Amino acid sequence: MNISYTILIPLIPLAVFLLLGLNSKRIKPAISGYIGVLGLSISAALSFYTAYQYFFVNGKVDGVYQTFVNKSVWMHFTETLHIDMGVLIDPISVMMLIVVSIVSLMVHIYSRGYMKGDDGYTRFFAYLSLFTFSMYGLVLATNLFQIYIFWELVGVSSFLLIGYYYTKPSAVSAAKKAFIVTRFADLGFLIGILIMGYFAGTYDFETLNNPEGSVILSWASTSFMGLSVITWALLLIFMGGAGKSAMFPLHIWLPDAMEGPTPVSALIHAATMVVAGVYLVARLFPMFYFVEHGFALNVVAYIGAFSSLFAAIIAITQTDIKRVLAFSTMSQIGYMMLALGVSGYDGHEGVGYMASMFHLFTHAMFKALLFLGAGSVIHAVHSNYLKDMGGLRKYMPITNITFLIAALAISGVPPFAGFWSKDEILVAAFEHNMLIYYVGVFVAGLTAFYMFRLYFGIFWGKEQTYKHPPHESPISMTFPLLVLALLSVVGGFIPFGEFVSADRMGFEGHLNYPLAAIATGVGLVGILLAWVFYKKENSLSDIYAKAFGPFYKWTSDKFYFDEIYLFVTKKILFNGVSRPFAWFDRNVVDGTMNLIGNSTVKTSNKIKGLQSGKFQDYAFSFVMGAVIIALVFIYLWTN
Amino acid sequence: MDILTLFIIVPILTVLVLVFSKGLERARVVSMIGSLIQLGMAINLMFAYFKERAVNDSIMVFTKDLVWFKNFNIHYNIGVDGISVALILLTAIVVLAGVFISWKMKELPKEFFISLIVLSLGVYGVFISIDLFTLFVFFEIAVIPMYLLIGIWGSGPREYSAMKLTLMLMGASAVLLVGILGIYFNSNADGGPLTFNILDIAQVHIPLAAQKLFFPFVFIGFAVISALFPFHTWSPDGHASAPTAVSMLHAGVLMKLGGYGVFRVAMFLLPAGALHWSWFFIILAAIGVVYGAFSAIRQTDLKYINAYASVSHLGLVLFALLTLNKIAWNGAIIQSLSHGLLTALFFALIGMIYGRTHTRDISKLGGMMKILPFIGAIYVITGLAYLGLPGFSGFVAEMNIFVGAFQQNADTFNRVLTILVVSSIVVTSVYILRLVGKIMMGPLETNEVNDLPKATWYEKTGILLLMIPVIGIGVAPFWLSDMIMKSLEPFIHGVL
C-alpha cells in the first residue's frame, strides 16, 4: 500500500497555520475562516481516502491488518538509536485520523459562527490549525520520540487556546495550570522514554511492539526495586498519558481548561487531545500486555476505574455546564482506560482493547456534540451556569434535540452509539475483573443521572425570564450539531471488532444480552431519577443536597484537590524552596563574594599607609627588601 | 588572506573606520556594515568547512601557523573544527543583532560600538586559536571591554556591577593562567619541546598527577564565565546593569567561551583529570541547573529572571560536557548555540520593553500583548522555545543532552543526577509561563501608557536574525549535528 500521500494530512494544516499566523493582520477574518475550513476539508478527505484504502482495499494481508511505515531519520544519536519522523498507518492510527478529521472539521465550521466578530478571529483559526497539525502528527507517529514531540506541540496548542482570551486572568491561570500540570506528567513520559531508549535500544513502535521481538521477550533481564525496568518505563510513559488524559491525580487542569472558547473544549478537551493518553497505551498495548505479565496494564485499569468513578461523582454537583461536561469527559476516558486495562490479546480475549477504541470513537462524536450544544446554549444565554438556564427547548429546537441525542448516547441507551461501545467495555470487565465491572456499571448509572440533570436543567426545568430572548444559533453552528448527532445515532452500528483488534485479526462482535440489559437498566434508572429531580422545578434536589451535607460540599468542591495542589506548589515549592534559594543566593553565595571584595578593600585601606609618597620611605623599604631577599638567597644557597 | 585571519582583520578594520567616523549615524552604519561582513564570512566559512571536511580528515582545518614569540614557543596558530565554526556563526549573528538593537544608542555611540566590535574580535580569536597562549590573550581581550561597556553605558549600580563582574572574571583568569602554565610545563612529558599547541599537547601523555592537579584550575578558570555554581553571582548583577546589546553579547556569546574552553582545553588536554574530577564538578553543574531555575521563579526583575535562567541553562552545558558522552557533548554544543540565540532574544526583548515602559519590574507590567503585538508574540515564542518546545533549538539540545547522559552513566549516582537535571524542564516552564502570563497576558496595568511605539524596522531585523536560526535548528537539526558530531571524535578518544 502506497502511503506516501498521507504525509500531506498533517502538512496541510501546518501550511494553513503558517499562512494565517504570519498574516494575521492582513487576512480578513471571513477569509481566514474559509481558508481554515478548506484546508481541513482536504486533510479530512485524504483521511477518509486512507481509511477506505486501508480497511477495504489493501490493508489486509492473509486476514491480518498490516502496518505501513514511511519515515526518515530526523536526529541521530547512535547507529541504532535515532529519532525518526514519518507516518505509521495501522488500524488505530487510521481510526484516530477519522476521529480527528471529523471533529476538527465540524469544530472549524462551527467556529465560523461561534467566534464571529471576535478580535482574534484569524488568530483563533491559526491556533486551531496548529492544533490539528500536531494532533495528526501525534496519531501518525512512528516512534516514541515522535509521539513525544507532537505530544508537546498539542500541549502548547492547548495552552494557547485555553488562554485565547488572554486578557482574562482566569483564562491565563487556567492555561498556565494546564501546561504545567501536563508538563509535569510529561517529565515522567520523557524519563520513561530515556529508560526505554537505553534498555530497549530503540524508540520504534514496530520493534517495541513485536510480541516475538527481543524487547518483549527479554523484559526480565534488568530490574529495579523488584520490577522490570521496562515496566518502570511503561509506568512512567503512562504517567504522561495520565496527565494528558486527565486521570486521577493529574486531572486538576481539565475543569479549568474550560476557560477556553467552547469549540476548543469540544475539539481538544473532549474529543481528541485528552484521549491521547488512551491512544498512547493502545499504541504500546503489546508491551503493556506482555511485559511483566501485564503489571503496568493493571495499574492502567485501576487508575482508569478510579478516575471514572471519582469524576462521575463530582460531575453530579457541578453547576457550570462546561465543568459538568469536563468531569464527564474525565470519567469516560477513565472508562476507556479501564477497558484497555482489562483487555486480553488474542482474538475475542482482546475485546477490551477493541471496546476502548470503539468507545474513544463514539465518545468523540457525542461528547463533541455535547460541547458544541453547550456552546450553542452559552452563545444564546451568555452564561455558563445552570441557574441562568431553563426551558430553552422552546427557543432552540435543534440544539435541544441534538443535545438529547448526545445525552442518550452517553447514557448508554440503545440504539445510540454509546450503548454499543459501553456494552463491550462492560463485557470485557465482566470477563476479567468483577470489581472493575461493578465500578463500571455504577458509573454508567451516575453518568445517565448527571447527564440528564444537565439536559433537564438546560432545556426543561424552571422558565427563566431572559433579558434578550434566546434564539437558535445560525446554520454554521447547527449544521455540525446535526452531523455529529447523526453519527451519535449510527456510529454504534459500525462492526468495530472487524477493523480494530489487539492482534489485528479482527473478530465478530456480538451483544451479550444479560449484561446489556443490566447496563441499560441502570442507565434508565439514572435518567428516571434525573427526571424526578429536575424535569419540573421542585425542591427535591435541594433537600437531598442538604441531606448529604458535608459530602455534598466536598464533592462540589472537587474533594479539595485544587487546594492540595495549591498548597504543594505555593506553600512548599514557591515559599519553601524557591524563596530560600533566592535568599541564599543573594545573601550567602553573593554575600561571600562581597565579603571577599570588601575585606580586600579594608585590608588595602589598612596597608595603603605604606604608599606614603615620601621618597625616604620608599628607599627604606627598597633597601630592607633587598637585604631580606639577599639573606634568603644566601641561606638557600648555602644549604 | 586566509579565511580565518579575516575574522581578526575585519573587526580591526571596522574599529579603525569607527575611530574616524563622527556621530551616531556614521558609527552605527559602519558597525552594521562591519558586522554584516562578519556574518557573511561566517556563513561562507560554514560552507567552506563542509566542503573542506569532505576531503580533509584532520582535526582542525584551514590551519595556519606563524611563530609569534620564539623563546616560549608561542605561535599564532589557528584552525577550526565543526564546533568552532558553529560558535563563530553564533557570534556573528548575535553581534549583528546587537548592532541593530543599539541603533538608537545615545551616549558616546562611537565608543560604544568600538567596544562592542573589540569584544567580538576577542571572541572570534578564542574560537579560532589552536595555541593556548593566544587563546588566553584573546579571552582577555573579550573580557576587558565588558568593564567599560557596563561601567559607562550601564544603568543602576553600574560601577558596582562592572567591578564585581570584572574582578570575578579576572580572578578566574588568574586561576586559568596557572592551569595553562601547568599544562605548558608538562607538555614535554614525552620528550618533545615545551609547547602551547593544543593539537600537539593532545598527543602528549601528560602525567596523571599533573592532570589531576591542573584540571580544576583550568575547569574553574573557564567555567566561572559560564556561571558555574557557586561562582555565578557576578552574572545577575552584571546583566541587570548592562545595556541591552551588551547583555545580549555577554550572555549570548561571551558566556559560551566558558563551555568552549572547558571542552577544548580542560577536557581535551587533560582527559584523565576530567575522568578523575567529573563526579565533583558534575554535582556543581547539576546544582546550578536546578538552583538557577528555582531562583528564577522568585525574581521580579526581568533581567534577573533571565540571568538566573542562564545559570540554569549553562549549567546544563557544563553538565553535558561532564557526562563524557558523545551525544551529550553534541547536545552541549547545540545548547550553547541555542541558549546564545534565545538569551540574546530575551535580552533584546527586555530592552525593547524597558525602552518603552521604563520598568523591568514584572509587577508593573501586564497585558502587553494587546498594545505591542509583535513584541508580545515574539516574547511568547521565545519563552516557549526557551522551555524546550519541539520545533525550536532548545528541544534539540536538551534531548541530546538527556539521551546522552542516560546512555553513558550506568551507575545510580549519575542516573539520579540526570533525572534531577531533567526535572528542571518543569521548573523552567513554571518561571517562563509565570513571566509570559504576567507581562504579556492578563489585564493591562493601569499606569501603562496606551500608545507605546510599535516595534521599529531595526528592532524587527535584529529579532528575526536571531529567531530564524532558532527555528532552523529546531526543525532541521541534522545539518548542525553532522557538523558537530564528526569533530567530537578526537575528544572521545582522549576520554575513553
mmCIF file of N, CA and C in Angstrom, chain A residues 6-18 39-40 43 85-87 97 100-101 104 108 125-141 146-147 149-157 161 267-268 272, chain B residues 389-391 475:
data_model
loop_
_atom_site.group_PDB
_atom_site.id
_atom_site.type_symbol
_atom_site.label_atom_id
_atom_site.label_comp_id
_atom_site.label_asym_id
_atom_site.label_seq_id
_atom_site.Cartn_x
_atom_site.Cartn_y
_atom_site.Cartn_z
ATOM 1 N N THR A 6 -0.020 10.301 2.628
ATOM 2 C CA THR A 6 -0.581 10.597 3.949
ATOM 3 C C THR A 6 0.184 11.688 4.683
ATOM 4 N N ILE A 7 1.415 11.918 4.269
ATOM 5 C CA ILE A 7 2.201 12.964 4.914
ATOM 6 C C ILE A 7 1.517 14.326 4.749
ATOM 7 N N LEU A 8 0.720 14.436 3.688
ATOM 8 C CA LEU A 8 0.014 15.698 3.448
ATOM 9 C C LEU A 8 -1.047 15.970 4.506
ATOM 10 N N ILE A 9 -1.563 14.913 5.107
ATOM 11 C CA ILE A 9 -2.652 15.119 6.071
ATOM 12 C C ILE A 9 -2.229 16.069 7.187
ATOM 13 N N PRO A 10 -1.078 15.851 7.840
ATOM 14 C CA PRO A 10 -0.662 16.874 8.811
ATOM 15 C C PRO A 10 -0.105 18.146 8.169
ATOM 16 N N LEU A 11 0.516 18.022 7.000
ATOM 17 C CA LEU A 11 1.211 19.207 6.472
ATOM 18 C C LEU A 11 0.246 20.299 6.014
ATOM 19 N N ILE A 12 -0.923 19.931 5.566
ATOM 20 C CA ILE A 12 -1.854 20.971 5.111
ATOM 21 C C ILE A 12 -2.271 21.900 6.261
ATOM 22 N N PRO A 13 -2.705 21.343 7.396
ATOM 23 C CA PRO A 13 -2.999 22.271 8.498
ATOM 24 C C PRO A 13 -1.789 23.097 8.922
ATOM 25 N N LEU A 14 -0.594 22.500 8.822
ATOM 26 C CA LEU A 14 0.599 23.282 9.171
ATOM 27 C C LEU A 14 0.747 24.474 8.238
ATOM 28 N N ALA A 15 0.540 24.228 6.945
ATOM 29 C CA ALA A 15 0.639 25.322 5.984
ATOM 30 C C ALA A 15 -0.402 26.390 6.289
ATOM 31 N N VAL A 16 -1.607 25.946 6.637
ATOM 32 C CA VAL A 16 -2.660 26.910 6.973
ATOM 33 C C VAL A 16 -2.250 27.724 8.198
ATOM 34 N N PHE A 17 -1.684 27.029 9.173
ATOM 35 C CA PHE A 17 -1.246 27.737 10.385
ATOM 36 C C PHE A 17 -0.226 28.816 10.043
ATOM 37 N N LEU A 18 0.770 28.450 9.225
ATOM 38 C CA LEU A 18 1.813 29.425 8.893
ATOM 39 C C LEU A 18 1.215 30.589 8.122
ATOM 40 N N GLY A 39 -8.717 24.038 4.142
ATOM 41 C CA GLY A 39 -7.526 23.229 4.398
ATOM 42 C C GLY A 39 -7.890 21.938 5.097
ATOM 43 N N LEU A 40 -8.739 22.071 6.098
ATOM 44 C CA LEU A 40 -9.088 20.879 6.846
ATOM 45 C C LEU A 40 -9.940 19.915 6.049
ATOM 46 N N SER A 43 -7.580 17.753 4.196
ATOM 47 C CA SER A 43 -6.988 16.745 5.089
ATOM 48 C C SER A 43 -7.999 15.666 5.426
ATOM 49 N N MET A 85 11.105 10.791 11.788
ATOM 50 C CA MET A 85 9.841 11.465 11.552
ATOM 51 C C MET A 85 9.166 10.721 10.412
ATOM 52 N N GLY A 86 7.889 10.501 10.547
ATOM 53 C CA GLY A 86 7.216 9.804 9.470
ATOM 54 C C GLY A 86 5.778 9.517 9.817
ATOM 55 N N VAL A 87 5.184 8.657 9.025
ATOM 56 C CA VAL A 87 3.805 8.272 9.310
ATOM 57 C C VAL A 87 3.735 6.762 9.454
ATOM 58 N N LEU A 97 -7.268 9.095 12.776
ATOM 59 C CA LEU A 97 -7.325 10.096 11.697
ATOM 60 C C LEU A 97 -8.774 10.486 11.429
ATOM 61 N N VAL A 100 -10.143 12.590 14.416
ATOM 62 C CA VAL A 100 -9.628 13.958 14.436
ATOM 63 C C VAL A 100 -10.210 14.758 13.265
ATOM 64 N N SER A 101 -10.261 14.126 12.105
ATOM 65 C CA SER A 101 -10.764 14.848 10.935
ATOM 66 C C SER A 101 -12.206 15.276 11.117
ATOM 67 N N SER A 104 -12.524 17.857 14.079
ATOM 68 C CA SER A 104 -11.861 19.123 13.792
ATOM 69 C C SER A 104 -12.589 19.889 12.687
ATOM 70 N N HIS A 108 -14.235 23.488 13.118
ATOM 71 C CA HIS A 108 -13.868 24.613 12.256
ATOM 72 C C HIS A 108 -15.123 25.292 11.717
ATOM 73 N N PHE A 125 -8.236 30.767 14.267
ATOM 74 C CA PHE A 125 -8.149 29.723 13.246
ATOM 75 C C PHE A 125 -6.716 29.242 13.054
ATOM 76 N N ALA A 126 -5.770 30.150 13.227
ATOM 77 C CA ALA A 126 -4.366 29.731 13.144
ATOM 78 C C ALA A 126 -4.069 28.708 14.230
ATOM 79 N N TYR A 127 -4.512 28.991 15.459
ATOM 80 C CA TYR A 127 -4.269 28.054 16.562
ATOM 81 C C TYR A 127 -4.959 26.719 16.301
ATOM 82 N N LEU A 128 -6.195 26.798 15.801
ATOM 83 C CA LEU A 128 -6.910 25.543 15.529
ATOM 84 C C LEU A 128 -6.121 24.695 14.535
ATOM 85 N N SER A 129 -5.575 25.356 13.514
ATOM 86 C CA SER A 129 -4.800 24.608 12.527
ATOM 87 C C SER A 129 -3.535 24.034 13.150
ATOM 88 N N LEU A 130 -2.902 24.834 14.004
ATOM 89 C CA LEU A 130 -1.698 24.337 14.684
ATOM 90 C C LEU A 130 -2.035 23.096 15.490
ATOM 91 N N PHE A 131 -3.143 23.178 16.200
ATOM 92 C CA PHE A 131 -3.530 22.025 16.997
ATOM 93 C C PHE A 131 -3.784 20.814 16.112
ATOM 94 N N THR A 132 -4.527 21.024 15.031
ATOM 95 C CA THR A 132 -4.883 19.881 14.193
ATOM 96 C C THR A 132 -3.639 19.246 13.588
ATOM 97 N N PHE A 133 -2.711 20.096 13.159
ATOM 98 C CA PHE A 133 -1.431 19.588 12.660
ATOM 99 C C PHE A 133 -0.755 18.710 13.704
ATOM 100 N N SER A 134 -0.661 19.228 14.934
ATOM 101 C CA SER A 134 0.045 18.491 15.982
ATOM 102 C C SER A 134 -0.656 17.184 16.300
ATOM 103 N N MET A 135 -1.977 17.240 16.289
ATOM 104 C CA MET A 135 -2.730 16.032 16.637
ATOM 105 C C MET A 135 -2.564 14.966 15.550
ATOM 106 N N TYR A 136 -2.595 15.383 14.318
ATOM 107 C CA TYR A 136 -2.344 14.428 13.233
ATOM 108 C C TYR A 136 -0.946 13.828 13.384
ATOM 109 N N GLY A 137 0.015 14.691 13.670
ATOM 110 C CA GLY A 137 1.382 14.209 13.840
ATOM 111 C C GLY A 137 1.470 13.197 14.968
ATOM 112 N N LEU A 138 0.717 13.464 16.033
ATOM 113 C CA LEU A 138 0.729 12.573 17.189
ATOM 114 C C LEU A 138 0.174 11.204 16.811
ATOM 115 N N VAL A 139 -0.968 11.183 16.125
ATOM 116 C CA VAL A 139 -1.571 9.871 15.868
ATOM 117 C C VAL A 139 -0.789 9.106 14.808
ATOM 118 N N LEU A 140 -0.075 9.826 13.951
ATOM 119 C CA LEU A 140 0.659 9.133 12.898
ATOM 120 C C LEU A 140 2.083 8.767 13.310
ATOM 121 N N ALA A 141 2.457 9.096 14.559
ATOM 122 C CA ALA A 141 3.858 8.942 14.967
ATOM 123 C C ALA A 141 4.355 7.509 14.802
ATOM 124 N N GLN A 146 8.856 10.662 18.432
ATOM 125 C CA GLN A 146 7.993 11.493 17.587
ATOM 126 C C GLN A 146 6.673 11.773 18.288
ATOM 127 N N ILE A 147 6.138 10.764 18.946
ATOM 128 C CA ILE A 147 4.864 10.990 19.636
ATOM 129 C C ILE A 147 5.079 12.005 20.760
ATOM 130 N N ILE A 149 7.242 14.466 20.757
ATOM 131 C CA ILE A 149 7.381 15.788 20.139
ATOM 132 C C ILE A 149 6.006 16.381 19.845
ATOM 133 N N PHE A 150 5.148 15.593 19.219
ATOM 134 C CA PHE A 150 3.830 16.135 18.903
ATOM 135 C C PHE A 150 2.955 16.243 20.138
ATOM 136 N N TRP A 151 3.262 15.421 21.091
ATOM 137 C CA TRP A 151 2.600 15.477 22.391
ATOM 138 C C TRP A 151 2.802 16.856 23.013
ATOM 139 N N GLU A 152 4.043 17.314 22.968
ATOM 140 C CA GLU A 152 4.330 18.653 23.489
ATOM 141 C C GLU A 152 3.652 19.721 22.640
ATOM 142 N N LEU A 153 3.623 19.506 21.347
ATOM 143 C CA LEU A 153 3.011 20.512 20.478
ATOM 144 C C LEU A 153 1.501 20.605 20.699
ATOM 145 N N VAL A 154 0.819 19.472 20.890
ATOM 146 C CA VAL A 154 -0.604 19.601 21.209
ATOM 147 C C VAL A 154 -0.765 20.294 22.551
ATOM 148 N N GLY A 155 0.185 20.032 23.449
ATOM 149 C CA GLY A 155 0.120 20.700 24.749
ATOM 150 C C GLY A 155 0.191 22.199 24.614
ATOM 151 N N VAL A 156 1.084 22.660 23.764
ATOM 152 C CA VAL A 156 1.229 24.111 23.649
ATOM 153 C C VAL A 156 0.052 24.700 22.868
ATOM 154 N N SER A 157 -0.495 23.966 21.907
ATOM 155 C CA SER A 157 -1.694 24.471 21.228
ATOM 156 C C SER A 157 -2.828 24.598 22.227
ATOM 157 N N LEU A 161 -4.821 27.966 23.211
ATOM 158 C CA LEU A 161 -6.261 28.072 23.016
ATOM 159 C C LEU A 161 -7.018 28.259 24.331
ATOM 160 N N LEU A 267 -13.150 20.293 20.775
ATOM 161 C CA LEU A 267 -12.121 19.646 19.959
ATOM 162 C C LEU A 267 -11.015 19.040 20.811
ATOM 163 N N ILE A 268 -10.440 19.876 21.680
ATOM 164 C CA ILE A 268 -9.230 19.460 22.377
ATOM 165 C C ILE A 268 -9.550 18.736 23.666
ATOM 166 N N THR A 272 -10.310 14.890 21.195
ATOM 167 C CA THR A 272 -9.053 14.444 20.613
ATOM 168 C C THR A 272 -7.866 14.445 21.576
ATOM 169 N N LEU B 389 10.370 23.662 23.833
ATOM 170 C CA LEU B 389 9.285 23.155 22.996
ATOM 171 C C LEU B 389 9.862 22.587 21.702
ATOM 172 N N PRO B 390 9.376 21.428 21.276
ATOM 173 C CA PRO B 390 9.844 20.885 19.996
ATOM 174 C C PRO B 390 9.583 21.873 18.854
ATOM 175 N N GLY B 391 10.469 21.834 17.878
ATOM 176 C CA GLY B 391 10.331 22.789 16.783
ATOM 177 C C GLY B 391 11.292 23.949 16.955
ATOM 178 N N VAL B 475 13.863 22.761 13.613
ATOM 179 C CA VAL B 475 13.113 21.968 12.638
ATOM 180 C C VAL B 475 14.030 20.974 11.929
#
